[in-house]
mmCIF file of C-alpha atoms and ligand atoms in Angstrom:
data_model
loop_
_atom_site.group_PDB
_atom_site.id
_atom_site.type_symbol
_atom_site.label_atom_id
_atom_site.label_comp_id
_atom_site.label_asym_id
_atom_site.label_seq_id
_atom_site.Cartn_x
_atom_site.Cartn_y
_atom_site.Cartn_z
ATOM 1 C CA UNK A 1 15.854 -4.889 10.827
ATOM 2 C CA UNK A 2 13.487 -4.232 7.891
ATOM 3 C CA UNK A 3 9.989 -2.724 8.151
ATOM 4 C CA UNK A 4 7.385 -3.324 5.428
ATOM 5 C CA UNK A 5 4.568 -0.751 5.545
ATOM 6 C CA UNK A 6 2.332 -2.342 2.908
ATOM 7 C CA UNK A 7 1.232 -5.972 2.642
ATOM 8 C CA UNK A 8 -2.085 -7.779 2.355
ATOM 9 C CA UNK A 9 -3.808 -10.619 4.121
ATOM 10 C CA UNK A 10 -6.775 -12.001 2.262
ATOM 11 C CA UNK A 11 -9.458 -14.652 2.060
ATOM 12 C CA UNK A 12 -11.804 -15.759 -0.727
ATOM 13 C CA UNK A 13 -14.747 -14.227 1.158
ATOM 14 C CA UNK A 14 -13.168 -10.749 1.019
ATOM 15 C CA UNK A 15 -14.508 -10.404 -2.530
ATOM 16 C CA UNK A 16 -17.580 -11.272 -4.564
ATOM 17 C CA UNK A 17 -17.629 -13.957 -7.275
ATOM 18 C CA UNK A 18 -17.889 -11.088 -9.785
ATOM 19 C CA UNK A 19 -14.530 -9.729 -8.530
ATOM 20 C CA UNK A 20 -12.792 -13.089 -8.939
ATOM 21 C CA UNK A 21 -14.299 -13.588 -12.409
ATOM 22 C CA UNK A 22 -13.337 -10.096 -13.641
ATOM 23 C CA UNK A 23 -9.796 -10.560 -12.252
ATOM 24 C CA UNK A 24 -9.392 -13.972 -13.898
ATOM 25 C CA UNK A 25 -10.519 -12.617 -17.290
ATOM 26 C CA UNK A 26 -8.140 -9.649 -16.974
ATOM 27 C CA UNK A 27 -5.064 -11.758 -16.136
ATOM 28 C CA UNK A 28 -5.987 -14.342 -18.774
ATOM 29 C CA UNK A 29 -5.989 -11.619 -21.464
ATOM 30 C CA UNK A 30 -2.921 -9.841 -20.079
ATOM 31 C CA UNK A 31 -0.782 -12.948 -19.920
ATOM 32 C CA UNK A 32 -2.305 -14.834 -22.870
ATOM 33 C CA UNK A 33 -3.051 -17.820 -20.625
ATOM 34 C CA UNK A 34 -6.317 -19.859 -20.748
ATOM 35 C CA UNK A 35 -8.946 -18.794 -18.226
ATOM 36 C CA UNK A 36 -8.953 -22.148 -16.401
ATOM 37 C CA UNK A 37 -5.157 -22.032 -15.938
ATOM 38 C CA UNK A 38 -5.444 -18.536 -14.480
ATOM 39 C CA UNK A 39 -8.231 -19.630 -12.138
ATOM 40 C CA UNK A 40 -5.910 -22.335 -10.761
ATOM 41 C CA UNK A 41 -3.008 -19.847 -10.460
ATOM 42 C CA UNK A 42 -5.276 -17.468 -8.590
ATOM 43 C CA UNK A 43 -6.214 -20.008 -5.904
ATOM 44 C CA UNK A 44 -3.320 -19.004 -3.584
ATOM 45 C CA UNK A 45 -4.633 -15.426 -3.815
ATOM 46 C CA UNK A 46 -7.869 -16.632 -2.241
ATOM 47 C CA UNK A 47 -6.297 -17.522 1.081
ATOM 48 C CA UNK A 48 -3.111 -15.692 2.008
ATOM 49 C CA UNK A 49 -3.152 -15.650 5.763
ATOM 50 C CA UNK A 50 -0.801 -14.419 8.487
ATOM 51 C CA UNK A 51 0.924 -17.805 8.908
ATOM 52 C CA UNK A 52 1.946 -17.892 5.236
ATOM 53 C CA UNK A 53 2.914 -14.227 5.245
ATOM 54 C CA UNK A 54 5.055 -14.464 8.387
ATOM 55 C CA UNK A 55 6.878 -17.520 7.001
ATOM 56 C CA UNK A 56 7.714 -15.530 3.877
ATOM 57 C CA UNK A 57 8.573 -12.306 5.725
ATOM 58 C CA UNK A 58 10.946 -14.288 7.978
ATOM 59 C CA UNK A 59 12.584 -15.771 4.888
ATOM 60 C CA UNK A 60 12.928 -12.279 3.396
ATOM 61 C CA UNK A 61 14.464 -10.824 6.555
ATOM 62 C CA UNK A 62 11.500 -8.516 7.234
ATOM 63 C CA UNK A 63 10.933 -7.957 10.948
ATOM 64 C CA UNK A 64 7.690 -5.985 11.099
ATOM 65 C CA UNK A 65 4.874 -5.327 8.650
ATOM 66 C CA UNK A 66 1.636 -3.376 8.247
ATOM 67 C CA UNK A 67 -1.051 -5.681 6.845
ATOM 68 C CA UNK A 68 -4.465 -4.818 5.444
ATOM 69 C CA UNK A 69 -7.423 -5.911 3.327
ATOM 70 C CA UNK A 70 -8.879 -3.898 0.418
ATOM 71 C CA UNK A 71 -12.394 -2.501 0.170
ATOM 72 C CA UNK A 72 -13.331 -2.748 -3.522
ATOM 73 C CA UNK A 73 -16.897 -3.803 -2.920
ATOM 74 C CA UNK A 74 -18.688 -0.471 -3.477
ATOM 75 C CA UNK A 75 -17.677 -0.648 -7.136
ATOM 76 C CA UNK A 76 -20.912 -1.444 -8.968
ATOM 77 C CA UNK A 77 -19.275 -4.077 -11.228
ATOM 78 C CA UNK A 78 -17.871 -5.885 -8.183
ATOM 79 C CA UNK A 79 -20.639 -5.812 -5.567
ATOM 80 C CA UNK A 80 -20.560 -6.788 -1.914
ATOM 81 C CA UNK A 81 -18.437 -9.709 -0.725
ATOM 82 C CA UNK A 82 -19.798 -12.688 1.262
ATOM 83 C CA UNK A 83 -18.297 -11.100 4.397
ATOM 84 C CA UNK A 84 -19.197 -7.564 5.513
ATOM 85 C CA UNK A 85 -16.470 -4.906 5.582
ATOM 86 C CA UNK A 86 -16.533 -5.136 9.397
ATOM 87 C CA UNK A 87 -15.974 -8.933 9.244
ATOM 88 C CA UNK A 88 -13.204 -8.534 6.663
ATOM 89 C CA UNK A 89 -11.246 -6.024 8.758
ATOM 90 C CA UNK A 90 -11.821 -8.013 11.940
ATOM 91 C CA UNK A 91 -10.483 -11.146 10.219
ATOM 92 C CA UNK A 92 -7.278 -9.205 9.391
ATOM 93 C CA UNK A 93 -6.988 -8.111 13.044
ATOM 94 C CA UNK A 94 -7.457 -11.650 14.368
ATOM 95 C CA UNK A 95 -4.868 -12.975 11.921
ATOM 96 C CA UNK A 96 -2.346 -10.282 12.851
ATOM 97 C CA UNK A 97 -2.942 -10.789 16.575
ATOM 98 C CA UNK A 98 -1.325 -14.230 16.225
ATOM 99 C CA UNK A 99 1.970 -12.364 15.655
ATOM 100 C CA UNK A 100 1.727 -9.281 17.881
ATOM 101 C CA UNK A 101 5.442 -8.495 17.784
ATOM 102 C CA UNK A 102 5.552 -8.628 13.977
ATOM 103 C CA UNK A 103 2.237 -7.501 12.460
ATOM 104 C CA UNK A 104 0.270 -4.246 12.657
ATOM 105 C CA UNK A 105 -2.934 -3.514 10.778
ATOM 106 C CA UNK A 106 -4.716 -0.850 8.747
ATOM 107 C CA UNK A 107 -8.490 -0.628 8.406
ATOM 108 C CA UNK A 108 -9.555 -0.782 4.737
ATOM 109 C CA UNK A 109 -12.753 1.178 4.120
ATOM 110 C CA UNK A 110 -14.419 2.819 1.134
ATOM 111 C CA UNK A 111 -15.343 6.303 2.454
ATOM 112 C CA UNK A 112 -18.592 6.166 0.467
ATOM 113 C CA UNK A 113 -19.825 3.938 3.300
ATOM 114 C CA UNK A 114 -20.442 7.237 5.123
ATOM 115 C CA UNK A 115 -21.468 7.030 8.785
ATOM 116 C CA UNK A 116 -20.757 3.279 8.787
ATOM 117 C CA UNK A 117 -17.154 3.991 7.711
ATOM 118 C CA UNK A 118 -16.675 6.431 10.599
ATOM 119 C CA UNK A 119 -18.100 3.972 13.142
ATOM 120 C CA UNK A 120 -15.971 1.120 11.785
ATOM 121 C CA UNK A 121 -12.789 3.202 11.861
ATOM 122 C CA UNK A 122 -13.422 4.218 15.450
ATOM 123 C CA UNK A 123 -14.025 0.619 16.539
ATOM 124 C CA UNK A 124 -11.032 -0.603 14.521
ATOM 125 C CA UNK A 125 -8.636 1.855 16.150
ATOM 126 C CA UNK A 126 -10.034 2.026 19.700
ATOM 127 C CA UNK A 127 -11.110 -1.599 20.231
ATOM 128 C CA UNK A 128 -9.008 -3.577 17.745
ATOM 129 C CA UNK A 129 -5.802 -1.511 17.821
ATOM 130 C CA UNK A 130 -5.620 -0.849 14.064
ATOM 131 C CA UNK A 131 -3.090 1.817 13.070
ATOM 132 C CA UNK A 132 -4.790 3.813 10.339
ATOM 133 C CA UNK A 133 -7.185 4.058 7.420
ATOM 134 C CA UNK A 134 -6.498 2.453 4.035
ATOM 135 C CA UNK A 135 -8.185 3.807 0.887
ATOM 136 C CA UNK A 136 -8.250 2.367 -2.625
ATOM 137 C CA UNK A 137 -9.913 5.197 -4.604
ATOM 138 C CA UNK A 138 -9.707 3.243 -7.896
ATOM 139 C CA UNK A 139 -12.913 1.529 -6.761
ATOM 140 C CA UNK A 140 -14.585 4.713 -8.010
ATOM 141 C CA UNK A 141 -14.168 7.889 -5.947
ATOM 142 C CA UNK A 142 -12.035 10.990 -5.672
ATOM 143 C CA UNK A 143 -10.639 10.979 -2.123
ATOM 144 C CA UNK A 144 -11.053 14.771 -1.734
ATOM 145 C CA UNK A 145 -14.864 14.629 -1.916
ATOM 146 C CA UNK A 146 -16.030 16.955 0.903
ATOM 147 C CA UNK A 147 -18.565 14.338 2.037
ATOM 148 C CA UNK A 148 -15.561 12.273 3.217
ATOM 149 C CA UNK A 149 -14.150 15.057 5.414
ATOM 150 C CA UNK A 150 -15.876 13.778 8.598
ATOM 151 C CA UNK A 151 -13.956 10.501 8.129
ATOM 152 C CA UNK A 152 -10.661 12.389 7.890
ATOM 153 C CA UNK A 153 -11.657 14.442 10.944
ATOM 154 C CA UNK A 154 -12.178 11.124 12.753
ATOM 155 C CA UNK A 155 -8.635 10.080 11.719
ATOM 156 C CA UNK A 156 -7.330 13.305 13.264
ATOM 157 C CA UNK A 157 -9.349 12.741 16.427
ATOM 158 C CA UNK A 158 -7.986 9.168 16.700
ATOM 159 C CA UNK A 159 -4.485 10.339 15.722
ATOM 160 C CA UNK A 160 -4.048 7.841 12.867
ATOM 161 C CA UNK A 161 -2.843 8.397 9.283
ATOM 162 C CA UNK A 162 -4.554 7.798 5.932
ATOM 163 C CA UNK A 163 -2.831 5.490 3.437
ATOM 164 C CA UNK A 164 -4.013 5.726 -0.168
ATOM 165 C CA UNK A 165 -3.152 3.919 -3.418
ATOM 166 C CA UNK A 166 -1.413 6.116 -6.017
ATOM 167 C CA UNK A 167 -0.514 4.211 -9.199
ATOM 168 C CA UNK A 168 -2.047 3.905 -12.643
ATOM 169 C CA UNK A 169 -1.400 0.167 -12.873
ATOM 170 C CA UNK A 170 -4.757 -1.327 -12.007
ATOM 171 C CA UNK A 171 -6.925 -3.897 -13.786
ATOM 172 C CA UNK A 172 -10.605 -3.462 -14.698
ATOM 173 C CA UNK A 173 -13.113 -2.474 -13.437
ATOM 174 C CA UNK A 174 -10.939 -0.190 -11.275
ATOM 175 C CA UNK A 175 -9.980 3.216 -12.636
ATOM 176 C CA UNK A 176 -6.567 4.859 -12.560
ATOM 177 C CA UNK A 177 -7.844 8.451 -12.714
ATOM 178 C CA UNK A 178 -8.928 8.162 -9.072
ATOM 179 C CA UNK A 179 -5.383 7.128 -8.103
ATOM 180 C CA UNK A 180 -3.957 10.510 -9.102
ATOM 181 C CA UNK A 181 -2.188 11.836 -5.970
ATOM 182 C CA UNK A 182 -3.387 15.377 -6.714
ATOM 183 C CA UNK A 183 -6.659 14.486 -4.941
ATOM 184 C CA UNK A 184 -4.678 13.596 -1.818
ATOM 185 C CA UNK A 185 -2.873 16.920 -2.078
ATOM 186 C CA UNK A 186 -6.274 18.580 -1.555
ATOM 187 C CA UNK A 187 -6.763 16.627 1.680
ATOM 188 C CA UNK A 188 -3.200 17.380 2.807
ATOM 189 C CA UNK A 189 -3.923 21.090 2.279
ATOM 190 C CA UNK A 190 -7.303 21.025 4.004
ATOM 191 C CA UNK A 191 -5.997 18.954 6.950
ATOM 192 C CA UNK A 192 -2.334 19.938 7.469
ATOM 193 C CA UNK A 193 -2.146 17.873 10.681
ATOM 194 C CA UNK A 194 -3.429 14.704 9.014
ATOM 195 C CA UNK A 195 -0.605 12.365 7.981
ATOM 196 C CA UNK A 196 -1.078 10.891 4.513
ATOM 197 C CA UNK A 197 0.940 8.058 2.968
ATOM 198 C CA UNK A 198 1.142 7.824 -0.826
ATOM 199 C CA UNK A 199 1.108 4.079 -1.413
ATOM 200 C CA UNK A 200 3.370 3.047 -4.345
ATOM 201 C CA UNK A 201 4.805 6.600 -4.443
ATOM 202 C CA UNK A 202 2.868 7.222 -7.670
ATOM 203 C CA UNK A 203 4.650 4.427 -9.557
ATOM 204 C CA UNK A 204 5.602 5.163 -13.194
ATOM 205 C CA UNK A 205 2.908 7.731 -14.032
ATOM 206 C CA UNK A 206 2.572 9.821 -10.889
ATOM 207 C CA UNK A 207 5.913 9.703 -9.042
ATOM 208 C CA UNK A 208 6.995 13.221 -10.053
ATOM 209 C CA UNK A 209 3.626 14.562 -8.947
ATOM 210 C CA UNK A 210 4.065 12.756 -5.612
ATOM 211 C CA UNK A 211 7.545 14.267 -5.175
ATOM 212 C CA UNK A 212 6.195 17.723 -5.990
ATOM 213 C CA UNK A 213 3.282 17.367 -3.557
ATOM 214 C CA UNK A 214 5.698 16.282 -0.811
ATOM 215 C CA UNK A 215 7.781 19.407 -1.419
ATOM 216 C CA UNK A 216 5.174 21.667 0.183
ATOM 217 C CA UNK A 217 3.183 19.175 2.271
ATOM 218 C CA UNK A 218 5.232 18.120 5.256
ATOM 219 C CA UNK A 219 2.343 15.864 6.347
ATOM 220 C CA UNK A 220 2.695 13.640 3.258
ATOM 221 C CA UNK A 221 4.812 10.455 3.223
ATOM 222 C CA UNK A 222 5.293 7.691 0.666
ATOM 223 C CA UNK A 223 6.218 4.045 0.343
ATOM 224 C CA UNK A 224 7.957 2.208 -2.481
ATOM 225 C CA UNK A 225 5.978 -1.002 -3.054
ATOM 226 C CA UNK A 226 5.301 -1.649 -6.713
ATOM 227 C CA UNK A 227 8.774 -0.500 -7.752
ATOM 228 C CA UNK A 228 9.821 -4.158 -7.988
ATOM 229 C CA UNK A 229 8.762 -3.973 -11.659
ATOM 230 C CA UNK A 230 10.863 -0.878 -12.389
ATOM 231 C CA UNK A 231 13.843 -2.312 -10.491
ATOM 232 C CA UNK A 232 13.661 -5.437 -12.628
ATOM 233 C CA UNK A 233 12.834 -3.933 -16.032
ATOM 234 C CA UNK A 234 14.310 -0.421 -15.954
ATOM 235 C CA UNK A 235 16.850 -0.304 -13.101
ATOM 236 C CA UNK A 236 18.756 2.727 -14.417
ATOM 237 C CA UNK A 237 15.561 4.797 -14.697
ATOM 238 C CA UNK A 238 14.454 3.741 -11.211
ATOM 239 C CA UNK A 239 17.816 4.481 -9.584
ATOM 240 C CA UNK A 240 18.240 7.873 -11.309
ATOM 241 C CA UNK A 241 14.770 8.908 -10.156
ATOM 242 C CA UNK A 242 15.389 7.635 -6.649
ATOM 243 C CA UNK A 243 18.667 9.565 -6.473
ATOM 244 C CA UNK A 244 16.923 12.795 -7.542
ATOM 245 C CA UNK A 245 14.052 12.278 -5.121
ATOM 246 C CA UNK A 246 16.376 11.576 -2.184
ATOM 247 C CA UNK A 247 18.194 14.805 -3.058
ATOM 248 C CA UNK A 248 14.984 16.840 -3.309
ATOM 249 C CA UNK A 249 14.623 19.381 -0.509
ATOM 250 C CA UNK A 250 11.162 20.373 0.822
ATOM 251 C CA UNK A 251 9.925 21.508 4.215
ATOM 252 C CA UNK A 252 10.732 18.004 5.451
ATOM 253 C CA UNK A 253 13.387 16.294 3.282
ATOM 254 C CA UNK A 254 12.024 13.561 1.017
ATOM 255 C CA UNK A 255 14.735 11.192 2.246
ATOM 256 C CA UNK A 256 13.120 11.222 5.698
ATOM 257 C CA UNK A 257 9.656 10.338 4.375
ATOM 258 C CA UNK A 258 10.151 7.438 1.949
ATOM 259 C CA UNK A 259 9.407 3.998 3.410
ATOM 260 C CA UNK A 260 9.749 0.410 2.231
ATOM 261 C CA UNK A 261 6.823 -1.774 1.151
ATOM 262 C CA UNK A 262 6.214 -4.988 -0.767
ATOM 263 C CA UNK A 263 2.433 -5.117 -1.444
ATOM 264 C CA UNK A 264 2.719 -8.873 -0.760
ATOM 265 C CA UNK A 265 1.433 -11.109 -2.324
ATOM 266 C CA UNK A 266 0.558 -8.957 -5.375
ATOM 267 C CA UNK A 267 4.038 -8.707 -6.910
ATOM 268 C CA UNK A 268 5.512 -12.072 -5.899
ATOM 269 C CA UNK A 269 5.517 -13.300 -9.500
ATOM 270 C CA UNK A 270 7.513 -10.238 -10.614
ATOM 271 C CA UNK A 271 10.014 -10.149 -7.739
ATOM 272 C CA UNK A 272 9.456 -11.944 -4.439
ATOM 273 C CA UNK A 273 9.859 -10.214 -1.090
ATOM 274 C CA UNK A 274 13.290 -11.670 -0.385
ATOM 275 C CA UNK A 275 14.664 -10.511 -3.724
ATOM 276 C CA UNK A 276 13.075 -7.074 -3.290
ATOM 277 C CA UNK A 277 14.616 -6.617 0.180
ATOM 278 C CA UNK A 278 18.007 -7.752 -1.153
ATOM 279 C CA UNK A 279 17.667 -5.475 -4.203
ATOM 280 C CA UNK A 280 17.016 -2.404 -2.046
ATOM 281 C CA UNK A 281 19.809 -3.297 0.405
ATOM 282 C CA UNK A 282 22.141 -3.582 -2.568
ATOM 283 C CA UNK A 283 21.254 -0.149 -4.062
ATOM 284 C CA UNK A 284 24.631 1.435 -3.083
ATOM 285 C CA UNK A 285 26.407 -1.271 -5.133
ATOM 286 C CA UNK A 286 23.864 -1.239 -8.001
ATOM 287 C CA UNK A 287 24.061 2.563 -8.227
ATOM 288 C CA UNK A 288 27.774 2.383 -9.032
ATOM 289 C CA UNK A 289 26.957 0.614 -12.326
ATOM 290 C CA UNK A 290 25.226 3.825 -13.435
ATOM 291 C CA UNK A 291 27.619 6.314 -11.817
ATOM 292 C CA UNK A 292 25.178 7.030 -8.957
ATOM 293 C CA UNK A 293 26.234 7.329 -5.322
ATOM 294 C CA UNK A 294 23.902 6.028 -2.603
ATOM 295 C CA UNK A 295 24.922 5.954 1.044
ATOM 296 C CA UNK A 296 24.067 2.955 3.247
ATOM 297 C CA UNK A 297 22.544 5.480 5.665
ATOM 298 C CA UNK A 298 20.025 6.622 3.003
ATOM 299 C CA UNK A 299 18.929 3.051 2.312
ATOM 300 C CA UNK A 300 18.699 2.338 6.032
ATOM 301 C CA UNK A 301 16.269 5.237 6.346
ATOM 302 C CA UNK A 302 14.014 3.695 3.664
ATOM 303 C CA UNK A 303 14.195 0.166 5.038
ATOM 304 C CA UNK A 304 14.022 0.938 8.761
ATOM 305 C CA UNK A 305 14.380 4.391 10.294
ATOM 306 C CA UNK A 306 11.629 6.349 8.522
ATOM 307 C CA UNK A 307 8.952 3.710 9.191
ATOM 308 C CA UNK A 308 10.146 3.208 12.759
ATOM 309 C CA UNK A 309 9.645 6.894 13.415
ATOM 310 C CA UNK A 310 6.392 7.148 11.466
ATOM 311 C CA UNK A 311 4.841 4.086 13.131
ATOM 312 C CA UNK A 312 6.256 5.118 16.520
ATOM 313 C CA UNK A 313 7.847 1.681 17.004
HETATM 314 ZN ZN1 ZN B 1 -1.797 -3.007 -1.942
#
């Protein structure tokens, strides 16, 4: 069994035209490809539904997955999408409900939506069965703003965790400074019973900060999506770091709190889900090339056991 705690379902109407145009210009510049070519390549990213995802998760040997949308729309350069944030999250729920034994959902909300965010979260969890709150602070907010505390108190009341993006790799107009995990540390300190998941485990810039935060915050967890790029381009660096982090102590050992994720479909062009699952399964063998010892049991915790426990499956 493999459990993926981070993947996306999406539809063109989840974002404004401005979002699609800004994204196309960014990828065109990044990859040196004409704008029209990029627009064509982006078409699959405008309708990635549960049917497509489940086909690909089956092929990758992934048994269960947490799926979610993203709420970028409060960013002033992006603007509201054709669908409301309620409609977007409900679409994700309806998609996931087609595969009730495989898919679970998170409710993506920008906490700047205030009272509306609290009402939506409550409905999402109580009526729709969603499993937690998903934040993407790069849209333009520090997650430890005290005006968001009532939303976190609602998470506690509903007994669901907060998942938040922590990685500096983000295209314009989104801003990496808001992805610094130190602002989640403040929430973890203020709400020691609130479970917080550091999405992407800080990636290249913030992973040591994530590890350090987890040392004293037993309510903080992490997942490894996004590391496909490091695994491909700098495997020795990735494996040495992973070895150190698995060995790190803490109130709750780090090795019991790291989970597996893919961020599908975002990283498919770098390393597809099947290759990423196989890469992680093969870490004990790969480690030997660099004189590093990994036990199958440690990898099993990342791929299965930690998420199973965390998601109460
Ligand atoms: Zn994501």
